[in-house]
């Protein structure tokens, strides 16, 4: 496992467009066998103690504690950061997650009121410095309403997350709120985005969704072409075998181009509609779904240790950790 | 004959959405001195077929009071307008603007004349969806499940935001309303996201 992580990271560092401060030469000197040198492991432990992730809580958020547990499960410290604290206090954190829920009861439009909060200005500035920022479900809606995503013209609202529209065989068969397990396909090289560093291209992950407004739309001419060209469409809805089909239920909300997750041009911000924190542990995966993860769940049945092991969503948080560790390494010696 | 029924549904309990929206515009987006008040109503435009205007109005009242879709009498009041072949979006009278000072109610017109300051303009912004599946579903439910059949031709819905804006003239007030409505970036606009919503402003 660790070999694979370092192998992916090595490639990530060589080719990443991400603007972070780290010492590439020093990092590449770490043996690819993994933690052969205990000093490196101790060093990482020491660094992990210093890493703090802010999990933003707005009135109406309801996934912040689950998200906090998911972040802590990979060894990082997470703190719930209330929306009405002083915005400048956010600057001391190494990464940010805006979790799911119904911020401000979705008044006016999902994410629109939270997008105007003062802390979003600070988060925007910190993200511009290269710090990782993940928006999950309602968090993704906030990022889109703030203009952080897709970020072609940073700050400009270039997309929307519209009410779901499920089409099949040319007919609209369903609308609005839908919750189920769906499959995501990694669309680009994992290194393209901070939160998918450890994913291989075309890798399929089963992750649950639960939303009424998850349909990525845009009236900006040429935006979709630009996103594809920039490799900003990181994750798309697919079948368990990784096939892209535009119809429901493979595309669960009618999203443009089956988009499930979009990153900014720098790759350190991701707006993701599915909930990775709800697939963080293997025990969370339903054994009834199709694919390898369900089979792994069945193999682990009755073995608590295995059930508490890694689920499909955990790679998102581990990727975030690896990215921050790389940045911290350079800051310590830089 | 085809008639357009304009149904405006307003909460008679406190409208927390309007309160939050006004608070966000005033405190977070810098419209404190400009936006004096904000109210919200649900707007339904129902195209019906009826023999005459009287029957159209009767059908409108029945849809409002009996269909249990548009109005919940426990928390809503409503106003109904019937347009002819030419549709009027707003068909009821604007209320008088009143502005309370030191506990004494003073009509807006009198206050403006007394102080010689910028005027208060009520503007209505209708925000609706570019593609509205919920309205289609409701139309279908009225036609089939509630058996109104061919009498119901179309249903459209939107939200009407009434903005009381302090400005030098109508043109400036309209410009401010447009800024408040059209979401361009994180600092500008709130009421409508142009990527899936449209809006119209009425002074």
PDB file of C-alpha atoms in Angstrom, chain B residues 7-165:
ATOM      1  CA  UNK B   7     -51.608  33.848  -7.896  1.00  0.00           C
ATOM      2  CA  UNK B   8     -49.478  35.573  -5.276  1.00  0.00           C
ATOM      3  CA  UNK B   9     -49.022  33.590  -2.100  1.00  0.00           C
ATOM      4  CA  UNK B  10     -47.562  35.235   0.968  1.00  0.00           C
ATOM      5  CA  UNK B  11     -46.720  33.904   4.400  1.00  0.00           C
ATOM      6  CA  UNK B  12     -48.793  35.280   7.220  1.00  0.00           C
ATOM      7  CA  UNK B  13     -46.267  33.910   9.710  1.00  0.00           C
ATOM      8  CA  UNK B  14     -42.797  35.531   9.824  1.00  0.00           C
ATOM      9  CA  UNK B  15     -40.912  34.922   6.579  1.00  0.00           C
ATOM     10  CA  UNK B  16     -37.482  33.781   7.723  1.00  0.00           C
ATOM     11  CA  UNK B  17     -36.219  33.521   4.151  1.00  0.00           C
ATOM     12  CA  UNK B  18     -36.981  37.197   3.562  1.00  0.00           C
ATOM     13  CA  UNK B  19     -35.389  38.100   6.904  1.00  0.00           C
ATOM     14  CA  UNK B  20     -32.199  36.172   6.117  1.00  0.00           C
ATOM     15  CA  UNK B  21     -32.028  37.564   2.595  1.00  0.00           C
ATOM     16  CA  UNK B  22     -32.482  41.152   3.789  1.00  0.00           C
ATOM     17  CA  UNK B  23     -29.911  40.626   6.540  1.00  0.00           C
ATOM     18  CA  UNK B  24     -27.384  39.190   4.072  1.00  0.00           C
ATOM     19  CA  UNK B  25     -27.894  42.036   1.612  1.00  0.00           C
ATOM     20  CA  UNK B  26     -27.668  44.718   4.280  1.00  0.00           C
ATOM     21  CA  UNK B  27     -24.949  43.353   6.553  1.00  0.00           C
ATOM     22  CA  UNK B  28     -22.820  41.246   4.226  1.00  0.00           C
ATOM     23  CA  UNK B  29     -23.206  42.905   0.869  1.00  0.00           C
ATOM     24  CA  UNK B  30     -23.246  46.589   1.752  1.00  0.00           C
ATOM     25  CA  UNK B  31     -26.844  47.544   0.948  1.00  0.00           C
ATOM     26  CA  UNK B  32     -27.660  48.781   4.444  1.00  0.00           C
ATOM     27  CA  UNK B  33     -28.326  52.399   3.499  1.00  0.00           C
ATOM     28  CA  UNK B  34     -29.993  51.487   0.238  1.00  0.00           C
ATOM     29  CA  UNK B  35     -32.259  48.527   0.817  1.00  0.00           C
ATOM     30  CA  UNK B  36     -34.931  49.661   3.229  1.00  0.00           C
ATOM     31  CA  UNK B  37     -37.102  46.599   3.178  1.00  0.00           C
ATOM     32  CA  UNK B  38     -37.533  43.292   1.417  1.00  0.00           C
ATOM     33  CA  UNK B  39     -40.542  41.035   1.111  1.00  0.00           C
ATOM     34  CA  UNK B  40     -41.114  37.754  -0.653  1.00  0.00           C
ATOM     35  CA  UNK B  41     -44.082  36.061  -2.268  1.00  0.00           C
ATOM     36  CA  UNK B  42     -44.525  32.866  -4.219  1.00  0.00           C
ATOM     37  CA  UNK B  43     -45.842  33.539  -7.688  1.00  0.00           C
ATOM     38  CA  UNK B  44     -47.863  31.115  -9.748  1.00  0.00           C
ATOM     39  CA  UNK B  45     -49.076  31.753 -13.257  1.00  0.00           C
ATOM     40  CA  UNK B  46     -51.705  29.251 -14.261  1.00  0.00           C
ATOM     41  CA  UNK B  47     -52.995  29.278 -17.823  1.00  0.00           C
ATOM     42  CA  UNK B  48     -56.577  28.040 -17.842  1.00  0.00           C
ATOM     43  CA  UNK B  49     -59.364  27.574 -20.309  1.00  0.00           C
ATOM     44  CA  UNK B  50     -62.701  29.042 -19.233  1.00  0.00           C
ATOM     45  CA  UNK B  51     -65.916  30.345 -20.769  1.00  0.00           C
ATOM     46  CA  UNK B  52     -65.464  33.834 -19.388  1.00  0.00           C
ATOM     47  CA  UNK B  53     -63.481  35.846 -16.879  1.00  0.00           C
ATOM     48  CA  UNK B  54     -65.936  35.133 -14.080  1.00  0.00           C
ATOM     49  CA  UNK B  55     -65.526  31.386 -14.518  1.00  0.00           C
ATOM     50  CA  UNK B  56     -61.751  31.784 -14.749  1.00  0.00           C
ATOM     51  CA  UNK B  57     -61.760  33.687 -11.456  1.00  0.00           C
ATOM     52  CA  UNK B  58     -63.940  31.022  -9.824  1.00  0.00           C
ATOM     53  CA  UNK B  59     -61.528  28.349 -11.031  1.00  0.00           C
ATOM     54  CA  UNK B  60     -58.625  30.369  -9.630  1.00  0.00           C
ATOM     55  CA  UNK B  61     -60.247  30.595  -6.215  1.00  0.00           C
ATOM     56  CA  UNK B  62     -60.950  26.878  -6.300  1.00  0.00           C
ATOM     57  CA  UNK B  63     -57.310  26.099  -7.200  1.00  0.00           C
ATOM     58  CA  UNK B  64     -56.091  28.339  -4.394  1.00  0.00           C
ATOM     59  CA  UNK B  65     -58.472  27.125  -1.722  1.00  0.00           C
ATOM     60  CA  UNK B  66     -59.280  23.543  -2.584  1.00  0.00           C
ATOM     61  CA  UNK B  67     -56.318  22.065  -4.482  1.00  0.00           C
ATOM     62  CA  UNK B  68     -54.041  22.055  -1.407  1.00  0.00           C
ATOM     63  CA  UNK B  69     -51.050  22.743  -3.613  1.00  0.00           C
ATOM     64  CA  UNK B  70     -50.587  26.496  -3.777  1.00  0.00           C
ATOM     65  CA  UNK B  71     -51.971  27.776  -0.503  1.00  0.00           C
ATOM     66  CA  UNK B  72     -51.942  26.434   3.034  1.00  0.00           C
ATOM     67  CA  UNK B  73     -54.507  28.612   4.834  1.00  0.00           C
ATOM     68  CA  UNK B  74     -52.781  27.955   8.164  1.00  0.00           C
ATOM     69  CA  UNK B  75     -49.788  29.985   7.075  1.00  0.00           C
ATOM     70  CA  UNK B  76     -50.568  31.691   3.762  1.00  0.00           C
ATOM     71  CA  UNK B  77     -52.687  34.482   2.400  1.00  0.00           C
ATOM     72  CA  UNK B  78     -53.136  34.944  -1.309  1.00  0.00           C
ATOM     73  CA  UNK B  79     -54.142  37.408  -3.970  1.00  0.00           C
ATOM     74  CA  UNK B  80     -55.567  36.386  -7.287  1.00  0.00           C
ATOM     75  CA  UNK B  81     -55.501  38.312 -10.526  1.00  0.00           C
ATOM     76  CA  UNK B  82     -57.075  37.308 -13.811  1.00  0.00           C
ATOM     77  CA  UNK B  83     -55.426  38.505 -17.005  1.00  0.00           C
ATOM     78  CA  UNK B  84     -57.028  38.508 -20.404  1.00  0.00           C
ATOM     79  CA  UNK B  85     -55.440  37.451 -23.604  1.00  0.00           C
ATOM     80  CA  UNK B  86     -52.667  39.918 -22.814  1.00  0.00           C
ATOM     81  CA  UNK B  87     -50.934  38.662 -19.678  1.00  0.00           C
ATOM     82  CA  UNK B  88     -50.180  40.988 -16.800  1.00  0.00           C
ATOM     83  CA  UNK B  89     -47.715  39.590 -14.368  1.00  0.00           C
ATOM     84  CA  UNK B  90     -48.641  41.876 -11.487  1.00  0.00           C
ATOM     85  CA  UNK B  91     -52.319  42.546 -11.299  1.00  0.00           C
ATOM     86  CA  UNK B  92     -52.889  43.812  -7.787  1.00  0.00           C
ATOM     87  CA  UNK B  93     -52.357  47.239  -6.324  1.00  0.00           C
ATOM     88  CA  UNK B  94     -49.054  48.171  -4.666  1.00  0.00           C
ATOM     89  CA  UNK B  95     -49.377  48.923  -0.990  1.00  0.00           C
ATOM     90  CA  UNK B  96     -48.567  52.341   0.369  1.00  0.00           C
ATOM     91  CA  UNK B  97     -45.034  52.602   1.642  1.00  0.00           C
ATOM     92  CA  UNK B  98     -44.958  53.599   5.253  1.00  0.00           C
ATOM     93  CA  UNK B  99     -41.850  54.377   7.229  1.00  0.00           C
ATOM     94  CA  UNK B 100     -41.903  54.439  10.977  1.00  0.00           C
ATOM     95  CA  UNK B 101     -39.947  57.200  12.741  1.00  0.00           C
ATOM     96  CA  UNK B 102     -39.809  57.582  16.522  1.00  0.00           C
ATOM     97  CA  UNK B 103     -42.878  55.454  17.028  1.00  0.00           C
ATOM     98  CA  UNK B 104     -45.041  57.608  14.748  1.00  0.00           C
ATOM     99  CA  UNK B 105     -46.161  56.110  11.466  1.00  0.00           C
ATOM    100  CA  UNK B 106     -45.425  58.465   8.606  1.00  0.00           C
ATOM    101  CA  UNK B 107     -46.340  57.814   5.009  1.00  0.00           C
ATOM    102  CA  UNK B 108     -43.389  57.513   2.669  1.00  0.00           C
ATOM    103  CA  UNK B 109     -44.479  60.310   0.376  1.00  0.00           C
ATOM    104  CA  UNK B 110     -44.803  62.771   3.280  1.00  0.00           C
ATOM    105  CA  UNK B 111     -41.410  61.852   4.641  1.00  0.00           C
ATOM    106  CA  UNK B 112     -39.675  62.274   1.325  1.00  0.00           C
ATOM    107  CA  UNK B 113     -41.243  65.667   0.849  1.00  0.00           C
ATOM    108  CA  UNK B 114     -40.303  66.715   4.374  1.00  0.00           C
ATOM    109  CA  UNK B 115     -36.668  65.706   4.186  1.00  0.00           C
ATOM    110  CA  UNK B 116     -36.040  66.359   0.478  1.00  0.00           C
ATOM    111  CA  UNK B 117     -33.899  63.239   0.336  1.00  0.00           C
ATOM    112  CA  UNK B 118     -33.642  60.295  -2.011  1.00  0.00           C
ATOM    113  CA  UNK B 119     -36.925  58.651  -2.696  1.00  0.00           C
ATOM    114  CA  UNK B 120     -38.062  55.200  -1.785  1.00  0.00           C
ATOM    115  CA  UNK B 121     -38.927  53.017  -4.737  1.00  0.00           C
ATOM    116  CA  UNK B 122     -40.729  49.706  -4.516  1.00  0.00           C
ATOM    117  CA  UNK B 123     -39.489  47.349  -7.142  1.00  0.00           C
ATOM    118  CA  UNK B 124     -40.619  43.849  -7.795  1.00  0.00           C
ATOM    119  CA  UNK B 125     -38.219  41.229  -9.051  1.00  0.00           C
ATOM    120  CA  UNK B 126     -39.685  38.035 -10.444  1.00  0.00           C
ATOM    121  CA  UNK B 127     -37.172  35.190 -10.300  1.00  0.00           C
ATOM    122  CA  UNK B 128     -38.085  31.975 -12.072  1.00  0.00           C
ATOM    123  CA  UNK B 129     -36.357  28.922 -13.477  1.00  0.00           C
ATOM    124  CA  UNK B 130     -35.122  28.547 -17.028  1.00  0.00           C
ATOM    125  CA  UNK B 131     -36.491  25.048 -16.946  1.00  0.00           C
ATOM    126  CA  UNK B 132     -38.953  24.214 -14.195  1.00  0.00           C
ATOM    127  CA  UNK B 133     -39.781  20.596 -13.707  1.00  0.00           C
ATOM    128  CA  UNK B 134     -41.679  21.161 -10.496  1.00  0.00           C
ATOM    129  CA  UNK B 135     -44.148  23.424 -12.285  1.00  0.00           C
ATOM    130  CA  UNK B 136     -44.582  20.757 -14.970  1.00  0.00           C
ATOM    131  CA  UNK B 137     -45.241  18.136 -12.314  1.00  0.00           C
ATOM    132  CA  UNK B 138     -47.835  20.337 -10.645  1.00  0.00           C
ATOM    133  CA  UNK B 139     -49.542  20.962 -13.974  1.00  0.00           C
ATOM    134  CA  UNK B 140     -49.656  17.238 -14.544  1.00  0.00           C
ATOM    135  CA  UNK B 141     -51.049  16.622 -11.060  1.00  0.00           C
ATOM    136  CA  UNK B 142     -53.781  19.234 -11.568  1.00  0.00           C
ATOM    137  CA  UNK B 143     -54.764  17.810 -14.927  1.00  0.00           C
ATOM    138  CA  UNK B 144     -54.723  14.145 -14.058  1.00  0.00           C
ATOM    139  CA  UNK B 145     -54.689  13.389 -10.382  1.00  0.00           C
ATOM    140  CA  UNK B 146     -56.961  16.260  -9.379  1.00  0.00           C
ATOM    141  CA  UNK B 147     -59.016  15.866 -12.565  1.00  0.00           C
ATOM    142  CA  UNK B 148     -59.046  19.445 -13.766  1.00  0.00           C
ATOM    143  CA  UNK B 149     -58.261  17.996 -17.163  1.00  0.00           C
ATOM    144  CA  UNK B 150     -58.139  20.275 -20.164  1.00  0.00           C
ATOM    145  CA  UNK B 151     -59.048  23.334 -18.124  1.00  0.00           C
ATOM    146  CA  UNK B 152     -55.438  23.565 -16.988  1.00  0.00           C
ATOM    147  CA  UNK B 153     -53.050  24.380 -19.811  1.00  0.00           C
ATOM    148  CA  UNK B 154     -49.827  25.437 -18.146  1.00  0.00           C
ATOM    149  CA  UNK B 155     -48.319  26.220 -14.759  1.00  0.00           C
ATOM    150  CA  UNK B 156     -45.354  28.494 -14.186  1.00  0.00           C
ATOM    151  CA  UNK B 157     -43.879  29.486 -10.873  1.00  0.00           C
ATOM    152  CA  UNK B 158     -41.478  32.001  -9.500  1.00  0.00           C
ATOM    153  CA  UNK B 159     -40.606  34.091  -6.504  1.00  0.00           C
ATOM    154  CA  UNK B 160     -41.449  37.759  -6.332  1.00  0.00           C
ATOM    155  CA  UNK B 161     -39.053  39.794  -4.259  1.00  0.00           C
ATOM    156  CA  UNK B 162     -40.330  43.247  -3.366  1.00  0.00           C
ATOM    157  CA  UNK B 163     -37.390  45.540  -2.744  1.00  0.00           C
ATOM    158  CA  UNK B 164     -37.854  48.950  -1.205  1.00  0.00           C
ATOM    159  CA  UNK B 165     -34.844  50.837  -2.483  1.00  0.00           C
TER     160      UNK B 165
END
